[in-house]
Short mmCIF file of C-alpha atoms in Angstrom, two decimals:
data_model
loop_
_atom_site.label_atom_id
_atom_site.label_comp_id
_atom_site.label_asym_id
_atom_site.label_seq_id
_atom_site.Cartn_x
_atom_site.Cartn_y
_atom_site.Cartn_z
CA UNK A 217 -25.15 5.88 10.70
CA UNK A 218 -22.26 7.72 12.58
CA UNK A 219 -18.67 7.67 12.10
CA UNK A 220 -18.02 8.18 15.53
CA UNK A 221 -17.59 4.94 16.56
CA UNK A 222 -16.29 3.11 13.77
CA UNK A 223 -15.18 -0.68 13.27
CA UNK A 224 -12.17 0.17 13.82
CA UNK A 225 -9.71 1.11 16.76
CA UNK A 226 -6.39 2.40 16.36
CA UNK A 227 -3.34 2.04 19.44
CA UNK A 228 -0.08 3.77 19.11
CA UNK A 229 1.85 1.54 21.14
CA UNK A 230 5.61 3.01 20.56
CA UNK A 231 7.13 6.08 19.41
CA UNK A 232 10.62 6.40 18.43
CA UNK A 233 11.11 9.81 17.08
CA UNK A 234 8.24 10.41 14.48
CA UNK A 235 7.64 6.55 13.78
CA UNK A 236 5.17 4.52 15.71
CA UNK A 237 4.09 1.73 16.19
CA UNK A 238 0.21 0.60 16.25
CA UNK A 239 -2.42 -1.95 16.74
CA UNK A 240 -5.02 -2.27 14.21
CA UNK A 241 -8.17 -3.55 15.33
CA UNK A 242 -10.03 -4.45 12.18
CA UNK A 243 -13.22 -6.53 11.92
CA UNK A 244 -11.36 -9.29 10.68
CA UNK A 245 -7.86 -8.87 11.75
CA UNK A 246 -5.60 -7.13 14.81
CA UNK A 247 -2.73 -5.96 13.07
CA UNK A 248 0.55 -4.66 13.93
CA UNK A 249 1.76 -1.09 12.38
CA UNK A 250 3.70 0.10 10.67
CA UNK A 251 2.25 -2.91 8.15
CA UNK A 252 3.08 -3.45 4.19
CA UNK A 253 -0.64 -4.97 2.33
CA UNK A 254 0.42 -6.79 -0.79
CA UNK A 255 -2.05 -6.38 -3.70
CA UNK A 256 -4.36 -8.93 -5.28
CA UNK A 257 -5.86 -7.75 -8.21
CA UNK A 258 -8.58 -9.71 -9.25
CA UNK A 259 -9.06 -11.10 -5.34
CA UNK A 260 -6.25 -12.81 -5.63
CA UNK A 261 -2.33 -12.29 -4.68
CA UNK A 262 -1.11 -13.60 -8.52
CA UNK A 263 0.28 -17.36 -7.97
CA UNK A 264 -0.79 -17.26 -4.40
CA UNK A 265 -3.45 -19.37 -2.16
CA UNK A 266 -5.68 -17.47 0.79
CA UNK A 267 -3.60 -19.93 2.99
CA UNK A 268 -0.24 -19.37 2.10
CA UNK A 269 -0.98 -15.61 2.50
CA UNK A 270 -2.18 -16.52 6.07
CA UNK A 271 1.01 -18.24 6.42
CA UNK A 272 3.38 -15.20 5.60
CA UNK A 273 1.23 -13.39 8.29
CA UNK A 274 0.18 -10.67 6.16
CA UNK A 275 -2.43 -8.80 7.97
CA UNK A 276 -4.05 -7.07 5.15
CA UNK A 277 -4.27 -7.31 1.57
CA UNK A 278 -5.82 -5.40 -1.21
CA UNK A 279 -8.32 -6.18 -3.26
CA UNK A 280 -9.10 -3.95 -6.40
CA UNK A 281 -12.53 -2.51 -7.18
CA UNK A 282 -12.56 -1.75 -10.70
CA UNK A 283 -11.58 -5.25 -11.47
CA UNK A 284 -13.77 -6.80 -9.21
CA UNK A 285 -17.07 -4.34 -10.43
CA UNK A 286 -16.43 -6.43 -13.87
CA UNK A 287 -15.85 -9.75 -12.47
CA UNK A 288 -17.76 -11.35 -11.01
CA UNK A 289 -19.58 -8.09 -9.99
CA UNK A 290 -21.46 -6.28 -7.36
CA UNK A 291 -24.18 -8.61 -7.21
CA UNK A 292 -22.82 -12.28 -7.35
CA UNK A 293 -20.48 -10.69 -4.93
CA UNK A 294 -23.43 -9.79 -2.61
CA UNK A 295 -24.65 -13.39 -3.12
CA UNK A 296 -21.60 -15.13 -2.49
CA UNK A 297 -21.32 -13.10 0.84
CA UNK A 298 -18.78 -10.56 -0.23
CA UNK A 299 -14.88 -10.60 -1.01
CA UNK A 300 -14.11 -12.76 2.24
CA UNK A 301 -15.96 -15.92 1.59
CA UNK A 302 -15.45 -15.28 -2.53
CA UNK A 303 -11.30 -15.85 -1.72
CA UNK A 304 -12.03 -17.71 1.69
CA UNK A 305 -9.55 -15.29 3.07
CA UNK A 306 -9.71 -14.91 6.95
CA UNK A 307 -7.89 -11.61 7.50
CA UNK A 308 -8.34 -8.11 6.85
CA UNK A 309 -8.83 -6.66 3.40
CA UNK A 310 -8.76 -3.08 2.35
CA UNK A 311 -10.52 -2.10 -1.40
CA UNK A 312 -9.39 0.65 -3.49
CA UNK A 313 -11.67 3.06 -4.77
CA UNK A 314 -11.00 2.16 -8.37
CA UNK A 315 -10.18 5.65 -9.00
CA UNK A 316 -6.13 4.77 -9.99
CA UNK A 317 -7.33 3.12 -12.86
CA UNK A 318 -8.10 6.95 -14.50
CA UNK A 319 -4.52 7.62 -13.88
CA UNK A 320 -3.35 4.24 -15.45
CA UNK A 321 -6.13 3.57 -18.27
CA UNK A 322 -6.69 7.53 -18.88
CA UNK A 323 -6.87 6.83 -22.67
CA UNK A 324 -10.36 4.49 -21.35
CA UNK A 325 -11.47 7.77 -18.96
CA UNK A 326 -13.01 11.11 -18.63
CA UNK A 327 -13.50 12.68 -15.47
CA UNK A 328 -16.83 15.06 -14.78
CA UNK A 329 -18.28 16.28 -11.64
CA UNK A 330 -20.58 13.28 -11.78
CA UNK A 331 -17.53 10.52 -11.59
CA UNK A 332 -15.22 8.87 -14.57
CA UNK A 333 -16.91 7.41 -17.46
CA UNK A 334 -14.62 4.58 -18.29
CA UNK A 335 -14.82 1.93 -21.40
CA UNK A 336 -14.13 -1.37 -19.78
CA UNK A 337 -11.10 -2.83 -21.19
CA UNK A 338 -13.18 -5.85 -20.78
CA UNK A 339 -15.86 -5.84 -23.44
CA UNK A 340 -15.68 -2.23 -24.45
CA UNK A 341 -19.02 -1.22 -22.57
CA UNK A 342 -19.44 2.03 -21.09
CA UNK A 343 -19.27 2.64 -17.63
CA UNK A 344 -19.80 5.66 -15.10
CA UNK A 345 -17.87 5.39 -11.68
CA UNK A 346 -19.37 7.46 -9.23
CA UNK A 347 -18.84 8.08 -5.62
CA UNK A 348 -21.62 6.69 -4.91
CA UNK A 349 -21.44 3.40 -7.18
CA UNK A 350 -18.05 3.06 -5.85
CA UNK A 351 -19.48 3.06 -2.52
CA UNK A 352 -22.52 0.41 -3.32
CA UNK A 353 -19.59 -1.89 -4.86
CA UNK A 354 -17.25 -1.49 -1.85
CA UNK A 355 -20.00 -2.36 0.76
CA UNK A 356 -20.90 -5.72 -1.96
CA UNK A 357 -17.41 -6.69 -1.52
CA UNK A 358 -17.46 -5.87 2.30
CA UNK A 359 -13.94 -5.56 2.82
CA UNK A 360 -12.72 -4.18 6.68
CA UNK A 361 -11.23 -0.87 5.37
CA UNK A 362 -13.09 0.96 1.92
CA UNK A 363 -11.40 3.85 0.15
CA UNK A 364 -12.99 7.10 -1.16
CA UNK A 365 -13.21 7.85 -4.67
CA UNK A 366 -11.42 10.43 -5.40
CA UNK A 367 -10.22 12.84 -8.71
CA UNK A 368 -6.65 11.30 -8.88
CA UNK A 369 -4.34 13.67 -11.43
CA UNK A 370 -0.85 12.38 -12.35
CA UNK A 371 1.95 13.19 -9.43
CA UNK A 372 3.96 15.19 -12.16
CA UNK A 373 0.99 17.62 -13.13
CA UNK A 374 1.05 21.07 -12.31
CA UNK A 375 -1.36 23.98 -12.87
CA UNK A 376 -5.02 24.92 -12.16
CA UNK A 377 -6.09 20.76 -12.55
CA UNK A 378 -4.24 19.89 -9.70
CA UNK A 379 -6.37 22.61 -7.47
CA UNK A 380 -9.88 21.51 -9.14
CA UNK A 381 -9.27 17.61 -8.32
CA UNK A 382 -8.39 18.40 -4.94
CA UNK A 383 -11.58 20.21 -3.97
CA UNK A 384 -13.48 17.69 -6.36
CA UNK A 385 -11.90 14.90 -3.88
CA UNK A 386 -13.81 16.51 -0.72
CA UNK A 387 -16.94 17.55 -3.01
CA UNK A 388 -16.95 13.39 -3.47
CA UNK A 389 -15.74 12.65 0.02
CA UNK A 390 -18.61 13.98 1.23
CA UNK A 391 -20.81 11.96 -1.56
CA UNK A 392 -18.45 8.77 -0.53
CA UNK A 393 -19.73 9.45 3.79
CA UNK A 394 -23.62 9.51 2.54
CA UNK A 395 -23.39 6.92 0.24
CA UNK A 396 -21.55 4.41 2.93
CA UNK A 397 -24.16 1.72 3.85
CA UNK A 398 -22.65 -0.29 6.69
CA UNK A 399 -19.94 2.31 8.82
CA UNK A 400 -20.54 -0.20 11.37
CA UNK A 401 -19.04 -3.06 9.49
CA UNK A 402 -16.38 -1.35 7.06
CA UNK A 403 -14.28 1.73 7.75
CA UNK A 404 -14.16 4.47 4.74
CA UNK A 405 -10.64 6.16 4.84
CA UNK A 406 -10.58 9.62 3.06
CA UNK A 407 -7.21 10.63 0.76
CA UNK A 408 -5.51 13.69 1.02
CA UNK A 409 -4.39 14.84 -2.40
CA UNK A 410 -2.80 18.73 -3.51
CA UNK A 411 0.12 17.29 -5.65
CA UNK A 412 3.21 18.40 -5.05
CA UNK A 413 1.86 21.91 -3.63
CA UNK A 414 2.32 22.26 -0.20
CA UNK A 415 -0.33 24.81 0.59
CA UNK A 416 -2.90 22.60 -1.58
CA UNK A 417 -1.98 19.70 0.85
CA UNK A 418 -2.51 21.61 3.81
CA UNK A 419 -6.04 22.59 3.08
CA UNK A 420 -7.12 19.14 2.19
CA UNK A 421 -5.53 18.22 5.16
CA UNK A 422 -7.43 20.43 7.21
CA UNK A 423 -11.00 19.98 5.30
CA UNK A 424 -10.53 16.20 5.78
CA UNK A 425 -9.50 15.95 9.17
CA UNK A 426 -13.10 17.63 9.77
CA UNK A 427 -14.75 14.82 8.45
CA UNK A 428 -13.51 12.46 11.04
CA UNK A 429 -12.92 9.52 9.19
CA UNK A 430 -11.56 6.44 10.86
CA UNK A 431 -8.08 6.18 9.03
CA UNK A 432 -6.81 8.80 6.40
CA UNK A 433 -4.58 7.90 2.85
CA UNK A 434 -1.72 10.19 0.84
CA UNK A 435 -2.38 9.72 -2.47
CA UNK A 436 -1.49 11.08 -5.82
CA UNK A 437 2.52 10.56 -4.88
CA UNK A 438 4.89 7.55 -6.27
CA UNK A 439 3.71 8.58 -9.63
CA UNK A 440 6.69 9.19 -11.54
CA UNK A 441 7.60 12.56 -9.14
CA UNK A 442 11.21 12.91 -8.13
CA UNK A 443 12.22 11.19 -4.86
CA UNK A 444 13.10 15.19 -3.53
CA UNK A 445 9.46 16.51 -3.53
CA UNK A 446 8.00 12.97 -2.88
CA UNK A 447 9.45 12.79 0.69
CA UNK A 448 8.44 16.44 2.13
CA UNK A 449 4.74 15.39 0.89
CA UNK A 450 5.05 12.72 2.62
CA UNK A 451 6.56 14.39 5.85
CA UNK A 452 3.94 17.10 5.61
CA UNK A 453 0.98 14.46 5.47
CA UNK A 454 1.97 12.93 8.28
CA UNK A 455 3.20 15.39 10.34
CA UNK A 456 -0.58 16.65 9.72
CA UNK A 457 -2.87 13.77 10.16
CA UNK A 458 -3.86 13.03 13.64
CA UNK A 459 -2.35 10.92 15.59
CA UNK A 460 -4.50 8.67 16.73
CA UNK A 461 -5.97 7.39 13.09
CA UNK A 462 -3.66 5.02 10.78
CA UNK A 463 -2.11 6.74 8.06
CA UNK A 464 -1.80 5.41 4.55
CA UNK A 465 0.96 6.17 2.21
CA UNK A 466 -0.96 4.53 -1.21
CA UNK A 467 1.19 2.51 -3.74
CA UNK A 468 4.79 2.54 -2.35
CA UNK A 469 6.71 -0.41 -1.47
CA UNK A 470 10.12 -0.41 -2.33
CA UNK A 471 12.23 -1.37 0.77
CA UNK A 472 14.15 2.23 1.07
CA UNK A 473 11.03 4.10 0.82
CA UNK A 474 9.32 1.97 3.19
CA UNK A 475 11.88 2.35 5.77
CA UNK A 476 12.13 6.31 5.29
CA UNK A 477 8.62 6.67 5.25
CA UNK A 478 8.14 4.79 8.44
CA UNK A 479 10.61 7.15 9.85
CA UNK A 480 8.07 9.92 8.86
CA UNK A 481 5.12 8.45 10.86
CA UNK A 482 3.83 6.58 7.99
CA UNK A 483 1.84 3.30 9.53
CA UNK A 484 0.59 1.38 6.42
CA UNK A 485 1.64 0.80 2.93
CA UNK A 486 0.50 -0.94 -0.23
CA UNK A 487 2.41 -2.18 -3.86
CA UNK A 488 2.37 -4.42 -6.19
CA UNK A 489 5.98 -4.39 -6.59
CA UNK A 490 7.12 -7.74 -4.23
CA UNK A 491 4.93 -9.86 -6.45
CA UNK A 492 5.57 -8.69 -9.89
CA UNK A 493 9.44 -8.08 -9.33
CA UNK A 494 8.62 -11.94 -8.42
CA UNK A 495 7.22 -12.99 -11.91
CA UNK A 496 10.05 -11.00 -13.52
CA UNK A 497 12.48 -13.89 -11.90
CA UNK A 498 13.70 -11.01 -9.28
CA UNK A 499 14.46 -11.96 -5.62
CA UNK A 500 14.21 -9.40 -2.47
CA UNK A 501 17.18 -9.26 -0.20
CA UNK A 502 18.90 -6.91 2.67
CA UNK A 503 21.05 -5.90 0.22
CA UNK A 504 19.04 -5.17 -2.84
CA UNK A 505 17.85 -7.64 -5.33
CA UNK A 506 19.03 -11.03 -7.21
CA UNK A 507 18.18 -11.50 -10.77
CA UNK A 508 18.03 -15.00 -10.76
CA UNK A 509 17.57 -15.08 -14.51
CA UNK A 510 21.16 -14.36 -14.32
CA UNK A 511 23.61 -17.13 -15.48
CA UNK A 512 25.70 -16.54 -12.40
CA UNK A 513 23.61 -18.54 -10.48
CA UNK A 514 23.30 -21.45 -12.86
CA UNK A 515 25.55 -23.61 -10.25
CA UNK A 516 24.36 -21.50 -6.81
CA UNK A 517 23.43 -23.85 -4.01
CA UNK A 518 22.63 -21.27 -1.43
CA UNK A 519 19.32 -20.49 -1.10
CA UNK A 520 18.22 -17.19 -1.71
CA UNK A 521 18.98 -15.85 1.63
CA UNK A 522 20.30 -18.04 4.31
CA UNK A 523 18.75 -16.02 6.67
CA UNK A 524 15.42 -15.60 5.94
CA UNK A 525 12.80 -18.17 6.85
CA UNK A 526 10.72 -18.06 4.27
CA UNK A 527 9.39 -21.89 3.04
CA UNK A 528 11.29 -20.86 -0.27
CA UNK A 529 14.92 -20.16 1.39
CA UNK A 530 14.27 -23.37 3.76
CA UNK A 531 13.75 -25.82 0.84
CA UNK A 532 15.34 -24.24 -2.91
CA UNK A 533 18.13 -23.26 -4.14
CA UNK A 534 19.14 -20.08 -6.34
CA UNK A 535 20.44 -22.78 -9.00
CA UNK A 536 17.25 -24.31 -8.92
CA UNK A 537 14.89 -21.10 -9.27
CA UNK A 538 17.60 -19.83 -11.84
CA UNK A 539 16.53 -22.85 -14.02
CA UNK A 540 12.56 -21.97 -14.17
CA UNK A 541 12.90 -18.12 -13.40
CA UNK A 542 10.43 -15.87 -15.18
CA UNK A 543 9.20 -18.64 -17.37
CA UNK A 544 7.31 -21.24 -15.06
CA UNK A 545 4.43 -20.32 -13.12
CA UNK A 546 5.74 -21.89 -10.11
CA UNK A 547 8.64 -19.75 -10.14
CA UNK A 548 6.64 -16.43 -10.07
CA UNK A 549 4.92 -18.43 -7.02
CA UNK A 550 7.88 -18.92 -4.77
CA UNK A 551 9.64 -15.68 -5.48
CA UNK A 552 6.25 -14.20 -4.64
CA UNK A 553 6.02 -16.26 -1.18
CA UNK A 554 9.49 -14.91 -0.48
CA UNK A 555 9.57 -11.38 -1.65
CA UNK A 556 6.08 -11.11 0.53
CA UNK A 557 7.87 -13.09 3.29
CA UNK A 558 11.10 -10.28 2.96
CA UNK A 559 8.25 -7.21 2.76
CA UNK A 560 6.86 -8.79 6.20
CA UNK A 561 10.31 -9.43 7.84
CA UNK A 562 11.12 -6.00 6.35
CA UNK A 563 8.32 -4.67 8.46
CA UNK A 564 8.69 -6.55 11.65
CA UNK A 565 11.93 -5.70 12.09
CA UNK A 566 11.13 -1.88 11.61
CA UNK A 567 8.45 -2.32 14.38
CA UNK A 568 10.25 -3.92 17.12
CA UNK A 569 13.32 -1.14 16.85
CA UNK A 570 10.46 1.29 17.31
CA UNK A 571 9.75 -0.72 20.10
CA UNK A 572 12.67 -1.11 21.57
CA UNK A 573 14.39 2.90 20.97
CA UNK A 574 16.60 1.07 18.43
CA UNK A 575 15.28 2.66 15.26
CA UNK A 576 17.71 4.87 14.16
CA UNK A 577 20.80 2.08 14.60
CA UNK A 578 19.07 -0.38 12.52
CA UNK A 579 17.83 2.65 9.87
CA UNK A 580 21.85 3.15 9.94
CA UNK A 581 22.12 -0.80 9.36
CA UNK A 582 19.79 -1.23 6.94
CA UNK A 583 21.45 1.62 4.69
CA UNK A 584 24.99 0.08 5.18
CA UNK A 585 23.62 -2.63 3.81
CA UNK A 586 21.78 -1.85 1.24
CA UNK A 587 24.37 0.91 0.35
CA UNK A 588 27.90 -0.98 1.54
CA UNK A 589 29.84 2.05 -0.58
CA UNK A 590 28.08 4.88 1.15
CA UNK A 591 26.19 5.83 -2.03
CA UNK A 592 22.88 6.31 -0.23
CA UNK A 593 20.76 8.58 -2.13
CA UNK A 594 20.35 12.32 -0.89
CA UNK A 595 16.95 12.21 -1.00
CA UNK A 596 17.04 9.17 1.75
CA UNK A 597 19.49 11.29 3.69
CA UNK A 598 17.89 14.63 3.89
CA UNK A 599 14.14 12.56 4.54
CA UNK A 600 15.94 10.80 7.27
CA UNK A 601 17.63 13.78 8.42
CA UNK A 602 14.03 15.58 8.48
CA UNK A 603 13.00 12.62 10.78
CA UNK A 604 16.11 13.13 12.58
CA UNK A 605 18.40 10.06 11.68
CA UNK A 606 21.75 11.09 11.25
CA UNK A 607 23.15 9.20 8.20
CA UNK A 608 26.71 10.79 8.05
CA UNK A 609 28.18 8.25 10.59
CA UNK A 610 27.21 5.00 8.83
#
């Protein structure tokens, strides 16, 4: 099987500075870059329907492997004609590795040259991810895009570990191309990792971009580092990854860092934040976030943005999701169809001032409003700076 013509095809389109924008041809989906994926855990976006993910126009979302390798499993998976037909999703779907869950279950995990032997938080069984496993449940699942397995170390590690899991991530890389059964149905995207160390990044970098892999990830960031050595990663990453494959900045989503990271040349991004902020009663807007727990909006008959189009803002008011916030189900549903909707808008409106040359005046808009007292972190300013939006005249 060869890599060199994968299912995928890539387009840069637009270039304003060092953001683009792209077409993503994926076996199930064309999508526009730069592109936010919200997460569904268990093959499902929490509180949501395939169709009313359709309807929000998202053009990927996630599905996770180590959930889905419990339930329902590689092989009523296979059966049931993989991940698509399982969540009668029509659109694109990327699968993580299941390698985050060392980071976040560690106490369940040890990592060996052979893969992770984790206890299942399920039933307490024993089980040993390898690349190759990984690989065999990824191709079950048959999503468009599959992700590597790789030795994932906390972002705020330092010392000789954070050396061994990089090379241990292209030892398995190279386990992850042999052990991918169908690289003319589903792409496998390898992850740059190094930590915070510059040089480590670089030769991953370089030792990846040799295996000529249809899209390429950052991981091991948005880990609890500070924002200051997060964003030169970031810049480094993507100043270094071709430029003609997507690039993948894993698990960040809040709206500042998806708008500075765009500026660096990042084209796709993936969080669970929209959806849980949702169940926690919390509302995305241009300028920040409503806690419609609050009792100030007890007797609020706006909706929750008069400008946004979501179904939510068209038909309910803040007074009305104030009164079932964070307890009913249904309220962790709407927030969740707007807070995707405001991730998507978010997006779209990143993309067409790349289109149109406008980027850097609506990077300077979207910090007035989001910082009206011209408190705008210096982490946001020097990354922007780096991408070379000027700040200081907002």
């Amino acid at each position: 099987a060869s890599f060199m013509d994968p299912p995928l095809q890539f387009i840069v389109t637009a270039e304003c500075g060092r953001a683009r924008v792209g077409r993503l041809h994926l076996p199930h989906h064309i999508c526009d870059t730069p592109m936010f994926m919200p997460v569904g855990t268990q093959g499902t976006i929490k509180g949501l329907t395939a169709h009313q993910v359709v309807d929000l126009n998202c053009g990927v979302i996630l599905g996770n492997t180590y959930h889905l390798g419990h339930r329902p499993g590689p092989e009523v998976m296979k059966e049931l004609g993989g991940l698509h037909e399982f969540m009668k999703y029509p659109r694109a779907m990327l699968t993580d590795s299941g390698g985050f869950q060392m980071v976040s279950l560690l106490k369940l995990a040890e990592i060996t040259e052979e893969g992770v032997t984790f206890q299942s938080p399920h039933d307490g069984s024993t089980m040993l991810l390898t690349p190759e496993m990984s690989m065999k449940i990824q191709n079950a699942i048959g999503a468009d895009i599959m992700m590597a397995l790789d030795d994932v170390v906390s972002s705020t590690t330092t010392g000789p570990r954070v050396e061994e899991a990089m090379h241990r991530t292209l030892r398995w890389i190279d386990r992850c191309i042999k052990a991918h059964d169908r690289p003319k149905e589903q792409n496998l995207f390898g992850i740059v990792q190094g930590g915070l160390d510059p040089a480590l990044r670089d030769q991953c970098l370089a030792e990846m971009i040799k295996r000529d892999l249809p899209g390429y990830a950052i991981g091991g960031l948005s880990g609890g580092e500070s924002k200051d050595k997060f964003w030169p990663i970031v810049g480094q990453c993507a100043k270094g990854l071709p430029r003609n494959k997507p690039r993948y900045l894993m698990g960040v989503g809040y709206a500042l860092d998806l708008v500075v990271c765009s500026a660096l040349g990042v084209d796709m991004f993936d969080c669970v934040f929209p959806t849980r902020t949702a169940r926690f009663g919390t509302a995305l807007v241009p300028w920040g976030a409503l806690q419609l727990k609050s009792s100030e909006y007890a007797m609020d008959f706006q909706p929750i943005d008069s400008n946004c189009t979501c179904l939510v803002c068209r038909k309910y008011t803040r007074a009305y999701l104030h009164t079932i916030a964070g307890s009913e189900g249904v309220a962790g549903q709407l927030l969740s169809i707007h807070n995707i909707g405001f991730q998507m808008g978010l997006m779209k409106n990143i993309r067409d001032s790349i289109t149109n040359q406008t980027f850097p005046d609506f990077v300077r808009s979207f910090m007035r409003q989001q910082f009206p007292t011209n408190n705008a972190p210096q982490w946001a300013v020097d990354a922007l700076r780096e991408a070379g939006i000027e700040l200081s005249n907002i």
